[in-house]
mmCIF file of C-alpha atoms and ligand atoms in Angstrom:
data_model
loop_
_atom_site.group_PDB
_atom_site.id
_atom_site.type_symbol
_atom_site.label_atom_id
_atom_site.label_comp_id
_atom_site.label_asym_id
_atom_site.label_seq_id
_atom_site.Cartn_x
_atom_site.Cartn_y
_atom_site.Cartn_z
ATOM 1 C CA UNK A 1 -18.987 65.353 41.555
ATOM 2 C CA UNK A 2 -18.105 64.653 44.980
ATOM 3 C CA UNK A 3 -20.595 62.353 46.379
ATOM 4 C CA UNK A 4 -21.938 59.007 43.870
ATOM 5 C CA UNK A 5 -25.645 59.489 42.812
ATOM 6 C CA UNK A 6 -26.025 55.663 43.222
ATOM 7 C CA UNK A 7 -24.778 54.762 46.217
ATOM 8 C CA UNK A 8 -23.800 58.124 48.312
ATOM 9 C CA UNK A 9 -20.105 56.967 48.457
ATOM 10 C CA UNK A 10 -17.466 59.126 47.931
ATOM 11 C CA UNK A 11 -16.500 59.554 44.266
ATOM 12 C CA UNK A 12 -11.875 59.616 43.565
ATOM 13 C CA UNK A 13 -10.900 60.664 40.173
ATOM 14 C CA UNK A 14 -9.281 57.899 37.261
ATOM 15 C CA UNK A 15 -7.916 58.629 33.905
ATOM 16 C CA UNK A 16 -10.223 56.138 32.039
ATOM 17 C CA UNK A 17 -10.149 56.174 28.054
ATOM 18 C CA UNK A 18 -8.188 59.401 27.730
ATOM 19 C CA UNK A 19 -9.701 61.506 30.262
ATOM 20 C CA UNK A 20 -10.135 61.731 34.343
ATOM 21 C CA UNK A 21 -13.492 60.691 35.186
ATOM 22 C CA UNK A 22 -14.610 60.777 38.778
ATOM 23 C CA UNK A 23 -15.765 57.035 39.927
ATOM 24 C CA UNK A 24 -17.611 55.610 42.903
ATOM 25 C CA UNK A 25 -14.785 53.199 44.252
ATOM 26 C CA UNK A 26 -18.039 51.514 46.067
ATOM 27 C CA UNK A 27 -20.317 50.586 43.034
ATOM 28 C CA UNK A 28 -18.235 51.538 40.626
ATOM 29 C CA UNK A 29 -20.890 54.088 38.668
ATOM 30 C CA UNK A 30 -18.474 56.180 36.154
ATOM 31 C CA UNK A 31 -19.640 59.681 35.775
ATOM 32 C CA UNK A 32 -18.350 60.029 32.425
ATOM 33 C CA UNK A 33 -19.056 63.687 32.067
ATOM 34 C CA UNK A 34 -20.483 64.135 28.635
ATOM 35 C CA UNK A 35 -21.389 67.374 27.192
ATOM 36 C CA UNK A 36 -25.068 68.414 27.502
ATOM 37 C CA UNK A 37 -26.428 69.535 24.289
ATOM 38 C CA UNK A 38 -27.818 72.589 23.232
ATOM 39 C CA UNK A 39 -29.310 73.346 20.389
ATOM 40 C CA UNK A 40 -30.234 76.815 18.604
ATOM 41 C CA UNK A 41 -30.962 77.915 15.392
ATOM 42 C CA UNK A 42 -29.749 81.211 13.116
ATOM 43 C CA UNK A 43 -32.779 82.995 11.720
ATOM 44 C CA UNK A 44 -32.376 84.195 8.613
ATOM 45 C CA UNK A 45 -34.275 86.581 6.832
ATOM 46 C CA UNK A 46 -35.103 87.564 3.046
ATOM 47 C CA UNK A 47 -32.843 90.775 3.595
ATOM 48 C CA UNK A 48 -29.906 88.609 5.020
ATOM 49 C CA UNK A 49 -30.767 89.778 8.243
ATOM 50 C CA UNK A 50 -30.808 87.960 11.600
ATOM 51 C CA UNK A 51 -32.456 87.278 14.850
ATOM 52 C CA UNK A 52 -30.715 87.937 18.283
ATOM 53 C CA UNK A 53 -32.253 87.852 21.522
ATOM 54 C CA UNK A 54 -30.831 90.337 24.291
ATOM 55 C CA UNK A 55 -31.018 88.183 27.883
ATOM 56 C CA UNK A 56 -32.834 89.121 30.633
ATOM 57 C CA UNK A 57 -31.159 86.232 32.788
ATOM 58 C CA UNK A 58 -27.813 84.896 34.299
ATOM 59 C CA UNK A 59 -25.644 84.363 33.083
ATOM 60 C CA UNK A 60 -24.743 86.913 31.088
ATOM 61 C CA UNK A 61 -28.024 89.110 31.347
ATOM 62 C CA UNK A 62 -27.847 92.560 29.344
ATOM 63 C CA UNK A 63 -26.017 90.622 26.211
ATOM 64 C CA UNK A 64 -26.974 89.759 23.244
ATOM 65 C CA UNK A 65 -26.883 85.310 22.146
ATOM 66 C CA UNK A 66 -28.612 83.576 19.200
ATOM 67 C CA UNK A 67 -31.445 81.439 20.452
ATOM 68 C CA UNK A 68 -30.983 78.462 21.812
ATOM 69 C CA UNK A 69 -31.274 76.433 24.892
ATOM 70 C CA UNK A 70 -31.000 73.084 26.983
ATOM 71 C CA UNK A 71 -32.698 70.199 24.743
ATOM 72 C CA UNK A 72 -35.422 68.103 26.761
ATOM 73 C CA UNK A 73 -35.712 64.576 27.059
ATOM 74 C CA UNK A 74 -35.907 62.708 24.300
ATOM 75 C CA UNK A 75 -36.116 65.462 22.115
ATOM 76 C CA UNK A 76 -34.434 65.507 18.641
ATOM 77 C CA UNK A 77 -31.972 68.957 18.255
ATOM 78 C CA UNK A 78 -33.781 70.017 15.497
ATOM 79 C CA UNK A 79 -37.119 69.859 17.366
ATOM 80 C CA UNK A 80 -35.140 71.841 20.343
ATOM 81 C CA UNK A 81 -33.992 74.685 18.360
ATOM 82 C CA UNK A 82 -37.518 75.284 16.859
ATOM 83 C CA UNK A 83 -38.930 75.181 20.545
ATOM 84 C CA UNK A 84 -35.961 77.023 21.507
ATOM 85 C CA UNK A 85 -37.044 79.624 19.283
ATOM 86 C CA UNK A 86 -40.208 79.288 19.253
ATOM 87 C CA UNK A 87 -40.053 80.310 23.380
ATOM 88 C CA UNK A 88 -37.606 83.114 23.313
ATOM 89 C CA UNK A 89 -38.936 85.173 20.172
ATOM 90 C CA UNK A 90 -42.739 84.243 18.986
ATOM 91 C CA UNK A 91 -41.095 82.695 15.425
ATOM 92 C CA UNK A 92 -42.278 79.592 14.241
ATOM 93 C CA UNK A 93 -39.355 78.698 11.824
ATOM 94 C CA UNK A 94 -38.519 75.919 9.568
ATOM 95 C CA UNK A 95 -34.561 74.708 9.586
ATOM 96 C CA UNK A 96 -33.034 75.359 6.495
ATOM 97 C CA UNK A 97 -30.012 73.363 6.565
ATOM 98 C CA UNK A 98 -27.094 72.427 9.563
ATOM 99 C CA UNK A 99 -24.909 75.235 10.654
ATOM 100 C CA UNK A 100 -22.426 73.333 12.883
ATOM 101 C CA UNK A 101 -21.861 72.056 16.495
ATOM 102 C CA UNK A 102 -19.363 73.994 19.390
ATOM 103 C CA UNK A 103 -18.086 72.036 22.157
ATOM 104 C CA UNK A 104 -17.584 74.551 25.333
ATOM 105 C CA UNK A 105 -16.533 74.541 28.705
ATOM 106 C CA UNK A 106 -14.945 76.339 31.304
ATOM 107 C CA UNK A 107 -11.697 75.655 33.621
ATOM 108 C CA UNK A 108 -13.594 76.726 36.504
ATOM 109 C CA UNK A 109 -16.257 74.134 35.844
ATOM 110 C CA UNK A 110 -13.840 71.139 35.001
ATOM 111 C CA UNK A 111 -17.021 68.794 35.376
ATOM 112 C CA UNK A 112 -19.411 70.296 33.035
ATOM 113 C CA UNK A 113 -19.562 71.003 29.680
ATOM 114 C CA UNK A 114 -22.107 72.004 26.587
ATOM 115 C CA UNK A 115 -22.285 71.161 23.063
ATOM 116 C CA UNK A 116 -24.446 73.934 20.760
ATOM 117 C CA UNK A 117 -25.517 72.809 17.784
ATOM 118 C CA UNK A 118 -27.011 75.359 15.400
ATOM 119 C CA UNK A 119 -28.731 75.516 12.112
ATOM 120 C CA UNK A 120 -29.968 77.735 9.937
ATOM 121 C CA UNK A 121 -33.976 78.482 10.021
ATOM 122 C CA UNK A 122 -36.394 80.553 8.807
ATOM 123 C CA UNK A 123 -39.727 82.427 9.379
ATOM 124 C CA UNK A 124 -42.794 80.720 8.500
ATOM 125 C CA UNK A 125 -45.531 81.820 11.381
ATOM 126 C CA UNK A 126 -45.509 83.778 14.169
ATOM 127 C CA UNK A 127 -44.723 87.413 15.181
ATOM 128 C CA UNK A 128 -41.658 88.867 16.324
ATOM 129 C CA UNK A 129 -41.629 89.119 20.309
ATOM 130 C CA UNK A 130 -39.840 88.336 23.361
ATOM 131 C CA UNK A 131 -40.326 85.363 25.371
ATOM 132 C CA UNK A 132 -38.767 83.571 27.582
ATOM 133 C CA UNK A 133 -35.425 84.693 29.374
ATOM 134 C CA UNK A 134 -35.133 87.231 26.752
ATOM 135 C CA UNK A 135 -35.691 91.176 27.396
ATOM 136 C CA UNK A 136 -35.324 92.182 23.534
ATOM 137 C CA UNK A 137 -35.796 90.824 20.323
ATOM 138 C CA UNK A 138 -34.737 91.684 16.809
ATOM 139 C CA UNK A 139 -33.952 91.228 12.844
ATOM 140 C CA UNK A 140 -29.756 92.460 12.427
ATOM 141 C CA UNK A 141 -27.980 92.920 9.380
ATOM 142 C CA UNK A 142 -24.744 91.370 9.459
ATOM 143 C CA UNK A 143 -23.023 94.903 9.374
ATOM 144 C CA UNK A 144 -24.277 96.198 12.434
ATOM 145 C CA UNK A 145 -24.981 93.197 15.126
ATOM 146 C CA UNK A 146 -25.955 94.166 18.693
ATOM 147 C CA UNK A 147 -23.359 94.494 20.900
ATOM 148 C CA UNK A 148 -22.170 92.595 23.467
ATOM 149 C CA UNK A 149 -22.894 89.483 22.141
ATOM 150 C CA UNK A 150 -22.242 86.750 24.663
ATOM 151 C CA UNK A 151 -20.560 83.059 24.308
ATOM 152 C CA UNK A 152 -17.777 82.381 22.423
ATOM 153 C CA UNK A 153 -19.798 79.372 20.279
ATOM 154 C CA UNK A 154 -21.782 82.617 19.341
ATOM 155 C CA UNK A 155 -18.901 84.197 17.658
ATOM 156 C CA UNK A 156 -18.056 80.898 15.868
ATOM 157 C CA UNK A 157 -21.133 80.820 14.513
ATOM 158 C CA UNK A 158 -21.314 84.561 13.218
ATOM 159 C CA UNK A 159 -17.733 83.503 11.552
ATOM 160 C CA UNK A 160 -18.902 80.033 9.878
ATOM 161 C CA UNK A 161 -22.379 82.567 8.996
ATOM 162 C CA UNK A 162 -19.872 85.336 7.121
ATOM 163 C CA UNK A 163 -18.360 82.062 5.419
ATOM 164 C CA UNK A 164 -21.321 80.613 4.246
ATOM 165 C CA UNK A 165 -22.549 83.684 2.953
ATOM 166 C CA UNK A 166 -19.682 84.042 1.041
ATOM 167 C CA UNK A 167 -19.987 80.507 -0.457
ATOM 168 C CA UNK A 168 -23.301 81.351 -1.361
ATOM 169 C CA UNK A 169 -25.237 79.209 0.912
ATOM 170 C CA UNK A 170 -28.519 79.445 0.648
ATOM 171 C CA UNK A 171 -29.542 79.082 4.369
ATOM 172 C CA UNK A 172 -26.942 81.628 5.688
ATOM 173 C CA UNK A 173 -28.382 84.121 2.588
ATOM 174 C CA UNK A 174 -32.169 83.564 4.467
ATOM 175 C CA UNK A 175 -32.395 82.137 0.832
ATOM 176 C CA UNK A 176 -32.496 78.272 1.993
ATOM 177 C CA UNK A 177 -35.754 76.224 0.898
ATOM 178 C CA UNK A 178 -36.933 73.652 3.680
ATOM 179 C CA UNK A 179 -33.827 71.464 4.318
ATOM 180 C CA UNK A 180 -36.199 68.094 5.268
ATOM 181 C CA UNK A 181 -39.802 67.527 5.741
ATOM 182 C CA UNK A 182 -39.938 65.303 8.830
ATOM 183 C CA UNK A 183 -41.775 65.346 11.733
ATOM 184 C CA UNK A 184 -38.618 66.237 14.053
ATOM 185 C CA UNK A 185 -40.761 66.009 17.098
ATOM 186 C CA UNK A 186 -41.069 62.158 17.175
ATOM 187 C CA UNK A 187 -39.157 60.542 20.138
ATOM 188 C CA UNK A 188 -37.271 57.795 19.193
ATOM 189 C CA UNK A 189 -37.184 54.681 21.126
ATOM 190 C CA UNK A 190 -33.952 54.205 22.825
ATOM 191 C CA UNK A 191 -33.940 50.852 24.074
ATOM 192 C CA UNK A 192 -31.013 48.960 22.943
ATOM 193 C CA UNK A 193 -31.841 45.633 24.462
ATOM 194 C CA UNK A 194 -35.039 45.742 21.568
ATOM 195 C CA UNK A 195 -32.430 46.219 18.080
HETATM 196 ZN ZN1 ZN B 1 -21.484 54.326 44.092
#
């Protein structure tokens, strides 16, 4: 960030708590450069078998990802993954328990970074088709997964899937039972000053 979104000074670069943080000597607004979360969900089926979406989109377009996407506003990341894939293949799913969270970035892109955060799902509504940013849809086994399949949180996630399996989790087995009834979708108040 070259230029401070407050004030229009230029922004110099500190080491402050650990890391170099580019700050507006003027006003002194720190852009702290926190990850932006994404959120996404594994869909699992009664056969074992899941959803992946081919992209029809930069980056990355003619590979294959596990949906997921940028989480709005005040949006919960459990209400973001079922919108998420909700958008991209027709499902409406219910979450059937936490997968796991990826940090990610890239060298090239020293001031930006993502967060994924997965869990598993499954069917409850809906019919199989592609939506948004995606050109394909479809139920894998885990024996024969498209190919390419893009991001490296993507691969972690296939790994921590074979492991769960393995353990006998129910969610990674498309076995799971609703992991919470709760209205994910309700914004939550953020305003400290009111605590
Ligand atoms: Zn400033």
């Amino acid at each position: 960030m070259k230029f401070c979104p407050r004030c229009g000074a230029e922004m110099e670069t500190r080491t402050l708590l650990d890391y170099q943080r580019r700050v507006c000597p003027q006003c002194d607004y720190i852009y702290w450069n926190n990850p932006l979360p994404v959120a996404g969900a594994l869909v699992v089926d009664e056969r074992g078998w899941v959803v992946m979406a081919l992209r029809n989109e930069a980056p990355a377009k003619d590979s294959w990802n596990i949906p997921a996407g940028f989480m709005e506003w005040g949006e919960s990341a459990e209400a973001a993954a079922c919108r998420e894939v909700q958008e991209e293949t027709g499902l409406e799913i219910e979450l059937t328990g936490f997968l796991g969270s990826y940090g990610a970035g890239r060298r090239e892109w020293p001031w930006y970074s993502v967060t994924f955060i997965f869990f598993y799902a499954r069917q409850v509504a809906g019919t199989l088709q592609a939506g948004d940013d995606a050109a394909e849809v479809a139920f894998f086994p885990p024996d024969a997964l498209p190919d390419p399949i893009i991001f490296s949180s993507n691969h972690h996630v296939l790994r921590r899937w074979e492991a769960d399996r393995r353990r006998g989790v129910g969610g990674a087995l498309g076995q799971g039972s609703a992991w919470a009834q709760i209205d994910w979708s309700a914004a939550v108040d953020c305003d400290h000053t009111r605590e």
